[in-house]
XYZ file of C-alpha atoms in Angstrom:
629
model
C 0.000 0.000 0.000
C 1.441 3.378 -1.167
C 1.737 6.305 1.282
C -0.722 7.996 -0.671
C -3.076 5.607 -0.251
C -1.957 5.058 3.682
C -2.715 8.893 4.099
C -6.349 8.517 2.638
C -7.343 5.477 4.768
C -6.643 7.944 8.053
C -8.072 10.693 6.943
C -10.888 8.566 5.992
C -11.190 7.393 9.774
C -11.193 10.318 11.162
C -13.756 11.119 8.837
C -16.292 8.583 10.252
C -14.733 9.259 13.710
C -15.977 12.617 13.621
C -19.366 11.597 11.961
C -19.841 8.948 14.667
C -19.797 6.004 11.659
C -17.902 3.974 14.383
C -19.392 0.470 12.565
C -17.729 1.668 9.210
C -14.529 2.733 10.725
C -13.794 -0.435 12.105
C -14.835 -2.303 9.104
C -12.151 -0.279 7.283
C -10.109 -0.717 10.102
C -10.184 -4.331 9.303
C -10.278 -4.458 5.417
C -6.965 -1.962 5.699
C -4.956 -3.540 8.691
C -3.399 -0.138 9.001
C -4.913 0.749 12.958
C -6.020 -2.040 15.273
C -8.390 -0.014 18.020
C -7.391 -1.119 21.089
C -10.327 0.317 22.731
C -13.042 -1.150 20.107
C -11.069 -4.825 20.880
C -11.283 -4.100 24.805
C -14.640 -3.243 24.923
C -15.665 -6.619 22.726
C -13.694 -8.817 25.050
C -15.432 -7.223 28.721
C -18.812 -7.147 26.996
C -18.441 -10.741 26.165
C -18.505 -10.810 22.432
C -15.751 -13.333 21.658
C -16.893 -13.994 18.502
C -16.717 -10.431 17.268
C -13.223 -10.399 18.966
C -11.957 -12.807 17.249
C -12.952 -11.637 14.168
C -11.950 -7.976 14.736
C -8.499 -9.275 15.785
C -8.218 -12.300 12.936
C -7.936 -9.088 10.500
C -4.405 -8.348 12.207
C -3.231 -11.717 13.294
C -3.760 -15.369 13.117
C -3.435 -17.655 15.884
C -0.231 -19.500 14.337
C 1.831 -16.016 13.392
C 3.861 -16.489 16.476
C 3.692 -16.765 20.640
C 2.161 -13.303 20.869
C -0.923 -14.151 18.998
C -0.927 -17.516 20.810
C -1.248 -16.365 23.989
C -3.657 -13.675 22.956
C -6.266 -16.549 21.498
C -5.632 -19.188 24.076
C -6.581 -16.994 26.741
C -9.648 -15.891 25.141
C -10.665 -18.773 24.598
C -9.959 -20.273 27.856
C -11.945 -17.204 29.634
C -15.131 -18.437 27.821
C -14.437 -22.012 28.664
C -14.334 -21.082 32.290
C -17.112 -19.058 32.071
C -19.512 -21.872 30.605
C -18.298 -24.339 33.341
C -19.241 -21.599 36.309
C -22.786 -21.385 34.660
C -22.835 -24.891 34.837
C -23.522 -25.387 31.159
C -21.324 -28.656 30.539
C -22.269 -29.162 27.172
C -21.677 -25.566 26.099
C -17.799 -25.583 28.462
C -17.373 -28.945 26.204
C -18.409 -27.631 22.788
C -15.537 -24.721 23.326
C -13.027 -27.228 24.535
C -13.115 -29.922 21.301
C -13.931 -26.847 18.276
C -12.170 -23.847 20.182
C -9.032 -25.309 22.187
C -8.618 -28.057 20.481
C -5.882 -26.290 19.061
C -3.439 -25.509 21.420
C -3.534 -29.690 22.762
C -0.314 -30.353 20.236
C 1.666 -27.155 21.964
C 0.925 -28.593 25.953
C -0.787 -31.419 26.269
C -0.802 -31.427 29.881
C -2.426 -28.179 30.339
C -5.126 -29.367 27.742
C -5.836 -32.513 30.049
C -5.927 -30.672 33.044
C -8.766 -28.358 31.221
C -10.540 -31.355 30.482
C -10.591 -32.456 33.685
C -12.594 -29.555 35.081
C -15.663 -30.710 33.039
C -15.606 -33.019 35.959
C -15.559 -30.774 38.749
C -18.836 -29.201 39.941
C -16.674 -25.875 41.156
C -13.892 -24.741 39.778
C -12.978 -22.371 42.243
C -11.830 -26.141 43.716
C -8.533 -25.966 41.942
C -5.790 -24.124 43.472
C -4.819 -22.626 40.518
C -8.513 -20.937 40.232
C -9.375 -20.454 43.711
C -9.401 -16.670 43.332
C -11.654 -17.042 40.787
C -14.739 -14.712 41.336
C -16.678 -13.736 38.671
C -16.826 -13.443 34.807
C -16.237 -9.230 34.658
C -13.430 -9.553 37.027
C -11.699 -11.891 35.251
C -12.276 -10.420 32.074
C -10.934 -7.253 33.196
C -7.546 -9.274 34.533
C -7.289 -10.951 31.350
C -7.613 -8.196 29.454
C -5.051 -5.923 31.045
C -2.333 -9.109 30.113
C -3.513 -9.111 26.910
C -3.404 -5.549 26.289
C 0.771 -5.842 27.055
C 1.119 -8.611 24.699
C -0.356 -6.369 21.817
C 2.042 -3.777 22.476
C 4.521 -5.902 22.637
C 3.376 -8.135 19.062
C 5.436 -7.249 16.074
C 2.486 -7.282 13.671
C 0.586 -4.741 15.593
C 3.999 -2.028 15.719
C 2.839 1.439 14.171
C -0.777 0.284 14.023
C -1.796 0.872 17.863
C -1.325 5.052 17.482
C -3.520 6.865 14.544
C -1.113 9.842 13.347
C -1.499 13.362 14.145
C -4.345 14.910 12.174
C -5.955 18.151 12.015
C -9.369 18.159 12.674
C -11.682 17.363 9.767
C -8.756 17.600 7.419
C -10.582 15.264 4.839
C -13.251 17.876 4.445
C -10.792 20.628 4.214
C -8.524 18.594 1.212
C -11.602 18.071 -0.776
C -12.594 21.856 -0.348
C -9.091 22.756 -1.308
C -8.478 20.631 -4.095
C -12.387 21.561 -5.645
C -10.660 25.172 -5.512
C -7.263 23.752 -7.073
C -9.922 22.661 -9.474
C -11.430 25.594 -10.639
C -7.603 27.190 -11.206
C -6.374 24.576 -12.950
C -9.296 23.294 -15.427
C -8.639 20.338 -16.656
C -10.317 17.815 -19.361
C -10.707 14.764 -16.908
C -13.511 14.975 -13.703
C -12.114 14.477 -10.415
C -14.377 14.179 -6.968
C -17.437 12.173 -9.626
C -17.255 15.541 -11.958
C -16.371 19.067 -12.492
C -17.665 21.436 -10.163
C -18.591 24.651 -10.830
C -19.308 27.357 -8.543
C -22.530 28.715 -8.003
C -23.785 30.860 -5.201
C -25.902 30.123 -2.180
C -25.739 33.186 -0.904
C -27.478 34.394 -3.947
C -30.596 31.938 -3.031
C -30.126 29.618 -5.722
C -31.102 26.189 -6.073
C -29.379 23.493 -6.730
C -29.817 23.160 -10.230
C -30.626 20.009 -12.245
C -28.146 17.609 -14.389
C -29.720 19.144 -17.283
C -29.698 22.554 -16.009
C -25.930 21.775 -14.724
C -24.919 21.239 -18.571
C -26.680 23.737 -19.792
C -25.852 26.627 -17.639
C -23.508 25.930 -15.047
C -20.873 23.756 -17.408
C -17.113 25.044 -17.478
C -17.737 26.276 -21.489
C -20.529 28.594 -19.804
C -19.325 30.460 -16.859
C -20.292 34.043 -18.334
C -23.686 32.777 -18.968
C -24.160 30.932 -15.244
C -23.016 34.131 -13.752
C -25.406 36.191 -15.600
C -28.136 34.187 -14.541
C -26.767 35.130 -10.486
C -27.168 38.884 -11.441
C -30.877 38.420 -12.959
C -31.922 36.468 -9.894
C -30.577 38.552 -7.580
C -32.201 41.918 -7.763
C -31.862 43.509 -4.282
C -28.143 43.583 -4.092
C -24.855 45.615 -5.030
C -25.328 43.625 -8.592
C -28.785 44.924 -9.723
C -27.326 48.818 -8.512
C -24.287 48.941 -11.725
C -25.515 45.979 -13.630
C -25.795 48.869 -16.575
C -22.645 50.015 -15.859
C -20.424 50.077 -19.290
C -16.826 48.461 -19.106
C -17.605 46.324 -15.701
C -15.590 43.203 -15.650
C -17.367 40.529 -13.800
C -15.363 37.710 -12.231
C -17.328 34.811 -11.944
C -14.690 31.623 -11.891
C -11.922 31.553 -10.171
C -9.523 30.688 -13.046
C -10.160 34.469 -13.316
C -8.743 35.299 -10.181
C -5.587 33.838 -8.660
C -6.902 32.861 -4.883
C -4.996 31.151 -1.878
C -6.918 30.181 1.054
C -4.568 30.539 4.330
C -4.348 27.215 5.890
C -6.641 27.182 9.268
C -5.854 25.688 12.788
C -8.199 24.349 14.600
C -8.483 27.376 17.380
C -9.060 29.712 14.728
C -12.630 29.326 13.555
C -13.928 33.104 15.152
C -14.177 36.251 12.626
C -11.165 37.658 11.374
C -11.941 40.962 12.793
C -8.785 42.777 11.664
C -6.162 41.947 9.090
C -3.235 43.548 7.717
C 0.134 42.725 6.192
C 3.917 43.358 7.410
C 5.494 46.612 6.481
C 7.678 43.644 4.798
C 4.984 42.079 3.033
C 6.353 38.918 3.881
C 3.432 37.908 6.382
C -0.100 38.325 7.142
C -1.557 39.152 10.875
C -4.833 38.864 11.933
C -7.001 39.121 15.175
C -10.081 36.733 15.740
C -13.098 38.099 17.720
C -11.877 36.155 20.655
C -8.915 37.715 20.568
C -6.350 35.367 18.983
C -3.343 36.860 16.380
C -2.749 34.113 14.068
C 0.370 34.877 11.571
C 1.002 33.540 7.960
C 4.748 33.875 7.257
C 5.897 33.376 3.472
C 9.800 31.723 3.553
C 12.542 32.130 0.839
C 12.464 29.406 -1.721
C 13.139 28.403 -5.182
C 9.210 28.576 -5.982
C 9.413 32.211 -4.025
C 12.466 34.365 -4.343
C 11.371 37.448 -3.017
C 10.211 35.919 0.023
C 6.622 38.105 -0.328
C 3.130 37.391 0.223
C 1.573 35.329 -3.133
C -0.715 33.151 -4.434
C 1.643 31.163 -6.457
C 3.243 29.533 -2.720
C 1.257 28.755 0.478
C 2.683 30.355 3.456
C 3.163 28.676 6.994
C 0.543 29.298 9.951
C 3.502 30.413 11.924
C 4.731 29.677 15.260
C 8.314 30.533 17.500
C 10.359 28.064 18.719
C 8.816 28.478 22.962
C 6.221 26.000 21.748
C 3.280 28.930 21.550
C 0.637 28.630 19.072
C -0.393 32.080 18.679
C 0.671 35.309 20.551
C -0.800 35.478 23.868
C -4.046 36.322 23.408
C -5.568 39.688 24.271
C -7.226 40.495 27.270
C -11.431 40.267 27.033
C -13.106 42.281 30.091
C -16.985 41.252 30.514
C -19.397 39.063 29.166
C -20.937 40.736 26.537
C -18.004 39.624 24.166
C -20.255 40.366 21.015
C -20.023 44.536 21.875
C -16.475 44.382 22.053
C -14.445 46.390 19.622
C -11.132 44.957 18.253
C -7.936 46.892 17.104
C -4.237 46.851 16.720
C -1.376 48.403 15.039
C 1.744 47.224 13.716
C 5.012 48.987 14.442
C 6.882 50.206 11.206
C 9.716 47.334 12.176
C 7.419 44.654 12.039
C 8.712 44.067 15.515
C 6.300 44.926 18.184
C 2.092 44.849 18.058
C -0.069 46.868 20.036
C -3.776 45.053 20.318
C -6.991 45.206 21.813
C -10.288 43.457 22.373
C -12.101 45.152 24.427
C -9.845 44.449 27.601
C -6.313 46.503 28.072
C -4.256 47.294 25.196
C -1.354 44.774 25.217
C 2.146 44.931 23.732
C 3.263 42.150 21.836
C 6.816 40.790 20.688
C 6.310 39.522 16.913
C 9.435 37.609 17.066
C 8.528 35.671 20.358
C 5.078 35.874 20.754
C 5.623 36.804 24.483
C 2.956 39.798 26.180
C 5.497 42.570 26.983
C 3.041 44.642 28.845
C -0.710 45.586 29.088
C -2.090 49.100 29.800
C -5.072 50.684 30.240
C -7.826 48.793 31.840
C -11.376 49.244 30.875
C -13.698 51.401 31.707
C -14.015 53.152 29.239
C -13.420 50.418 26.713
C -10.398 51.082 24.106
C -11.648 51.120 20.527
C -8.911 51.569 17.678
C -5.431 52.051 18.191
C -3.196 54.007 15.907
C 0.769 54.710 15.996
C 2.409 58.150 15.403
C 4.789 57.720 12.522
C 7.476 59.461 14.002
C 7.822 58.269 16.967
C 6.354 54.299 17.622
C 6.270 54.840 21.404
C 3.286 57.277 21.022
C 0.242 55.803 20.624
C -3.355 57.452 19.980
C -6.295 55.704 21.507
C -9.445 56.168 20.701
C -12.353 55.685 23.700
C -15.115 54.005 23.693
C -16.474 57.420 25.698
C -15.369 59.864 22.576
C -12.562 61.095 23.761
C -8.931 60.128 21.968
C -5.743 59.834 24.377
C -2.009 60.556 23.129
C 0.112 58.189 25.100
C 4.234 57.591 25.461
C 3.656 53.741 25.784
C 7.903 53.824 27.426
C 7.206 56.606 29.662
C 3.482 54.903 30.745
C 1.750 58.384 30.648
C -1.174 60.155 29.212
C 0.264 62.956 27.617
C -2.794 64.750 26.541
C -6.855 63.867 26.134
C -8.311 65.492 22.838
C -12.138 65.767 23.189
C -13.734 66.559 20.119
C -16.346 63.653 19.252
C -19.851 63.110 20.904
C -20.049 59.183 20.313
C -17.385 56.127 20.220
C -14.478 56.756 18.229
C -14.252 54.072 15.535
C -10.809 55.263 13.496
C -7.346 57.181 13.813
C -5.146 57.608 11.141
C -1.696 60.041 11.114
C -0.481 61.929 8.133
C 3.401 62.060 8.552
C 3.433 64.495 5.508
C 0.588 67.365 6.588
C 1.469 66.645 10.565
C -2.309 66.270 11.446
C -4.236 63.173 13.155
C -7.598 62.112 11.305
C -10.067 60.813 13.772
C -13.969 59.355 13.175
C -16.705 58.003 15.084
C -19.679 56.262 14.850
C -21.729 59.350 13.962
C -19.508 59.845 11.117
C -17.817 62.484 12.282
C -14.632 63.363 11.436
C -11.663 65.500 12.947
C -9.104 66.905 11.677
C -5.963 67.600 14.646
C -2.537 69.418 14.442
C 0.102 66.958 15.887
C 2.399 69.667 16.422
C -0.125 71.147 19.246
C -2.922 68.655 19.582
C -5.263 71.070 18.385
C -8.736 70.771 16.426
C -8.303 72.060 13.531
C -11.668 71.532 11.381
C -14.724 68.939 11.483
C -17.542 67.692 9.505
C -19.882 64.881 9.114
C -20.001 62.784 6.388
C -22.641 63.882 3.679
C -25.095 60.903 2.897
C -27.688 60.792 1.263
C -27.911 64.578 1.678
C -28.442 64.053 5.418
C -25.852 65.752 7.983
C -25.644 63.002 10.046
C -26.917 59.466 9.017
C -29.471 57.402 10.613
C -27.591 54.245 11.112
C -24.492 54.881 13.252
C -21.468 52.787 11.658
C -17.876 52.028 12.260
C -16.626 54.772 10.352
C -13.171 53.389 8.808
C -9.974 56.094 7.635
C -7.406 55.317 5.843
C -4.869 57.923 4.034
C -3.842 57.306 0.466
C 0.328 56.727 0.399
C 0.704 60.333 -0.830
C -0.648 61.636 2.845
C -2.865 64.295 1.496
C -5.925 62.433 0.965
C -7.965 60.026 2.700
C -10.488 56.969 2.533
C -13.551 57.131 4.494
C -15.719 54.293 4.513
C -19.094 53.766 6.151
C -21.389 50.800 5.902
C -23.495 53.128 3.229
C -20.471 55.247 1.561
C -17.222 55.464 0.499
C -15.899 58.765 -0.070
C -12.185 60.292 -0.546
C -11.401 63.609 1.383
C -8.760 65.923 1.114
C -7.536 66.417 4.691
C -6.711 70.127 5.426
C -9.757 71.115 4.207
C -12.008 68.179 4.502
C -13.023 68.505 1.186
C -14.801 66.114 -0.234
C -12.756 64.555 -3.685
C -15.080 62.109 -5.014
C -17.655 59.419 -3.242
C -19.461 56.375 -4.204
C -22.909 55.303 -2.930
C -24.878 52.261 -3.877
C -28.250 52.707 -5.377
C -29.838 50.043 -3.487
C -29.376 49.114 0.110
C -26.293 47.107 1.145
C -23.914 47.242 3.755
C -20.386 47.814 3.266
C -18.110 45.833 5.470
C -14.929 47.509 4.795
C -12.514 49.039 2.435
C -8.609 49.746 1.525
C -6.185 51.943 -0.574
C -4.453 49.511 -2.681
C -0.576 50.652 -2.263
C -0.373 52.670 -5.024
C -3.158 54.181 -4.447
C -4.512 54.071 -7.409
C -7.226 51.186 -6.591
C -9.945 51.079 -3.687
C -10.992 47.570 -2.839
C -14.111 46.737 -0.766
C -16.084 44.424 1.092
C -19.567 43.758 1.279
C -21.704 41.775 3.507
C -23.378 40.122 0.554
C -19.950 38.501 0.108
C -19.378 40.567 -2.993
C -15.772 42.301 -3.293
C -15.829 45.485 -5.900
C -12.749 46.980 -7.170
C -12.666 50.855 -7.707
C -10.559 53.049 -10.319
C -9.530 55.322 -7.110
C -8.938 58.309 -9.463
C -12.934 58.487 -10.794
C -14.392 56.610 -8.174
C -15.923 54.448 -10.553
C -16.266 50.147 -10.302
C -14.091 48.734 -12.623
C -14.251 44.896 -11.338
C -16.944 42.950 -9.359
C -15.581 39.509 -7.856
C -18.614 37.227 -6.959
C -18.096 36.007 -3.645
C -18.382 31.782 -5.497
C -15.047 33.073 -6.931
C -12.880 31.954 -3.669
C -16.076 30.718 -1.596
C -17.440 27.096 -0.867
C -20.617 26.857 -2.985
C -22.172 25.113 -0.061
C -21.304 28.456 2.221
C -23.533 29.668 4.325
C -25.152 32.946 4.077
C -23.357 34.198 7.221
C -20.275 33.758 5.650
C -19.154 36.856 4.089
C -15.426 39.191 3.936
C -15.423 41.322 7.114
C -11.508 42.747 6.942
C -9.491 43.412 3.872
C -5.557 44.488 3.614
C -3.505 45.382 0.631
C -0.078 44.401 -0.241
C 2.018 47.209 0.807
C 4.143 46.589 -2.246
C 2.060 44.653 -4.589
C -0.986 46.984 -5.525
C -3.202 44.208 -7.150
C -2.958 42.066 -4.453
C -5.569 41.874 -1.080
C -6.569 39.872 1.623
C -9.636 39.488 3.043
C -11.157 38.333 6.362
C -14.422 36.053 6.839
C -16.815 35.498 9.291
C -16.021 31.912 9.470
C -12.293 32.660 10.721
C -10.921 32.004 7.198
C -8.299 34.240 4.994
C -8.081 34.596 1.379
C -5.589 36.134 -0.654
C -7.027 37.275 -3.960
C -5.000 38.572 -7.285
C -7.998 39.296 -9.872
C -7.260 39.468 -13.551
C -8.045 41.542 -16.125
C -9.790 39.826 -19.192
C -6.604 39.559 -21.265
C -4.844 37.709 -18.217
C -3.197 40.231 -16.167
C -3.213 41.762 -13.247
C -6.079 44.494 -12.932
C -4.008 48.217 -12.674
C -4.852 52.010 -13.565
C -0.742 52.776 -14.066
C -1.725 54.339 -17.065
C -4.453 56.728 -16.020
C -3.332 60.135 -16.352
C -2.823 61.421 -12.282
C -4.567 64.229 -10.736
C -1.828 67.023 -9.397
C -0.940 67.388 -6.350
C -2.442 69.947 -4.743
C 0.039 71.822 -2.906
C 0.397 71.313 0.678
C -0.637 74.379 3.410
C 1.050 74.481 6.351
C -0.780 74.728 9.194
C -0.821 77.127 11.561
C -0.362 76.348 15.186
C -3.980 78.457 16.155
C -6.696 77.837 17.905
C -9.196 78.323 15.338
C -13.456 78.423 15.521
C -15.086 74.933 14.446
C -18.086 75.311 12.749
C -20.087 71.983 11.467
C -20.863 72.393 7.667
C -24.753 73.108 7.464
């Protein structure tokens, strides 16, 4: 048997371990001889089942492959000998001894003659040799603990006593994986009983038909399946720019280069923040129970740059001290589904500060080790954002509205900006205009002079024509890389500001109801990719704001995924600008390189730029806010 094939009988077992198909286990237990169950066997010989015993162990062993197996079947046998004469059933104690021990009379024939004398004996407690004889589970249970040392010691039972170190339901996982291989690499022969093709659940479809399968779901139709998604799905993101001119739908993945991060077991919460190295050599993520998992990409011959890609899976890393995640952050209360999570990433890749809802603790990325922890709720900490000049200030934004600057080596609060009238959702520094961008869940945004700390201008963000939305959101910032402007996302809106001014640049706003989850600067700057709870991701020409590129969330997704399994978190490649990751409910991360129609990787490099509008130093003045009307 190949090692292949070895491989696929364990996962197999776990498989109908984990289904509780314990009948069908053991049958292939038997039919493979690859993993004799100790504790099935034990529990056949104490209930009494010698014949399924025998047979169970038969598939392993035969009573003539040596002294081990010997002794294991004589003393079987003899147990149920003994226990027919103490029930007094003669004829039964002598049917065992001529068919079942019969046997062993060539190998001692005086021990055989001495059991045939006790047919004669009305107790055979009455020999010395079985006067401590008491009653058939007692004995059993002595038995069995001698025979269970003889099968560790038997040489055809080495290697098969221990099943191998699996992940758990690894079998489902493979198959998932290679249906997704599948759909990259098309090829002319079926594998898993037939091609599969996505199509999308969370789009309410049925399971179509054989006929319907051929007809519109086959690999020579993609275009048309997906088109058939879009008409049946009127009340999403699709039916709002389904007449949009020169939108590029991806509908297959063989359109889109995707890796799905391989998962550990712990990590099956939503990835509730994400974000690559400064390096782009690893991914980091935080779970809603406040695990950081980390997928490191090594040097090889298949990856020479040693950067995040699609082309090479990267390793669900782990240091040397035996940890399997950094320590996890510390969650205050009970009410764990009200907790906000944050962290940021020092510009050396070397230290992470994190929270979930609990203090703010300082990591070491190389060891995985808590440094420190500061700040103890109440109020509850609620994004986190590092001053580019200088890592050991950190801005913290309060659950209560207010934002504190602290010197994380000097453990003080140098000064508490109040500004906001509701939680503050983001921070985000701009090294090159010196001012702090702030936003809450009101969608208010502040504008703040690092020099002095001051305010220097606010608004709210204008949906809809309303001055402050119904629905408070998590109002996201981000600043594009040339510091000037910024990305403001809200679960209805994505708009780009200019930040001295807060001028609005250019925004985007569905037509029809649906949520946006979240949103990022690619790292040129020159796309905006976003997330949407439909499990749609849209790709925007950053410049006019417009959607070049949908991706249909049965691109990277399961077909069979549920509906509350959509992107929550996206990062960009800080190097590679048509590269993302993305976040799911489900605890899983993709890493997604979409394609343009002719094959290559979707850019606006040749766009003619907007110039820069020239920078205006600030002046260090207290000057009057007024909210636009």
């Amino acid at each position: 048997m190949s090692n292949v094939t070895k491989e696929l009988v364990f996962l197999a077992l776990q498989y109908f371990d984990e289904k509780g198909l314990s009948e069908t286990a053991h049958t292939l237990q038997r039919e493979s001889g690859l993993y004799f169950d100790m504790k099935h066997f034990e529990d056949l010989v104490l209930e009494g089942k010698w014949d399924d015993a025998e047979s169970y162990l038969s598939a392993f062993t035969r009573i003539k492959d040596n002294n081990h197996s010997i002794k294991i079947y004589f003393e079987m046998r003899k147990q149920k000998f003994l226990e027919a004469l103490d029930s007094n059933d003669r004829y039964k104690a002598l049917d065992i001894l001529l068919k079942d021990l019969q046997v062993f009379a060539p190998m001692d024939e005086g021990l055989f003659k001495n059991m045939t004398q006790l047919l004669t004996i009305k107790n055979i407690r009455e020999r010395k040799s079985l006067s401590t004889y008491q009653d058939a589970n007692s004995a059993r249970k002595k038995m069995m603990d001698e025979i269970k040392e003889v099968i560790k010691k038997h040489p055809l039972l080495d290697g098969k006593l221990k099943l191998p170190a699996i992940k758990s339901h690894r079998l489902s996982h493979l198959l998932n994986e290679s249906l997704n291989w599948q759909h990259q690499n098309p090829t002319s022969e079926p594998d898993l009983f037939g091609d599969h093709v996505r199509y999308s659940n969370p789009f309410n479809i049925t399971a179509p038909t054989n006929s319907e399968t051929n007809l519109e779901f086959s690999m020579d139709s993609d275009e048309s399946g997906c088109k058939k998604v879009l008409e049946d799905q009127p009340n999403s993101i699709v039916e709002s720019h389904n007449k949009m001119k020169n939108l590029f739908e991806i509908c297959r993945p063989s359109q889109c280069r995707v890796l799905r991060l391989p998962m550990h077991s712990e990590i099956n919460n939503k990835i509730v923040r994400l974000t690559y190295t400064h390096a782009g050599n690893a991914i980091l993520a935080l779970t809603s129970n406040g695990i950081h998992p980390v997928w490191a990409w090594r040097l090889s011959s298949f990856n020479l740059d040693a950067k995040a890609t699609t082309q090479v899976c990267p390793e669900l890393w782990q240091p040397c001290n035996g940890l399997k995640f950094m320590s996890n952050n510390v969650i205050s209360g009970n009410n764990h589904g009200d907790l906000v999570s944050s962290f940021a990433l020092t510009k050396t890749d070397s230290y992470l500060m994190s929270t979930s809802g609990g203090m703010i603790s300082l990591f070491n990325i190389n060891t995985f080790k808590t440094i420190e922890t500061i700040m103890p709720p109440p109020p509850m900490v609620t994004c986190l954002a590092l001053y580019p000049q200088d890592n050991n200030v950190l801005a913290v934004g309060m659950d209560n509205s207010s934002i504190l600057i602290y010197h994380v080596v000097n453990h003080e609060v140098q000064i508490k900006l109040e500004g906001h009238s509701k939680r503050v959702t983001a921070l985000a520094f701009s090294n090159t205009l010196n001012v702090l961008v702030s936003g809450d869940v009101n969608s208010q945004i502040v504008v703040w002079n690092t020099n002095g700390w001051e305010k220097l201008k606010e608004r709210y963000l204008q949906i809809h024509e309303q001055k402050v939305p119904e629905v408070l959101s998590e109002t996201q910032i981000q600043f594009h890389p040339d510091q000037i402007k910024f990305l403001a996302v809200h679960n209805s809106h994505l708009a780009i500001y200019e930040a001295t001014e807060l001028t609005c640049v250019n925004q985007w706003i569905p037509e029809v109801s649906v949520a946006i989850s979240q949103a990022t600067f690619s790292s040129d700057g020159q796309i905006v990719y976003a997330t949407f709870v439909d499990g749609t991701l849209a790709i925007f020409d950053a410049l006019k704001f417009q959607m070049h590129c949908r991706v249909h969330p049965y691109t990277f997704l399961s077909p069979y995924s549920s509906l509350s399994v959509y992107p929550i978190s996206i990062a960009a490649h800080p190097q590679k600008p048509s590269q993302f990751a993305v976040g799911l409910t489900d605890g899983s991360v993709y890493v997604l390189e979409p394609r343009e129609p002719d094959g290559n990787c979707i850019s606006f490099s040749n766009d003619k730029q907007p110039e820069k509008p020239s920078v205006k130093r600030i002046k260090l003045r207290c000057i009057e806010v007024k909210k636009d009307i």
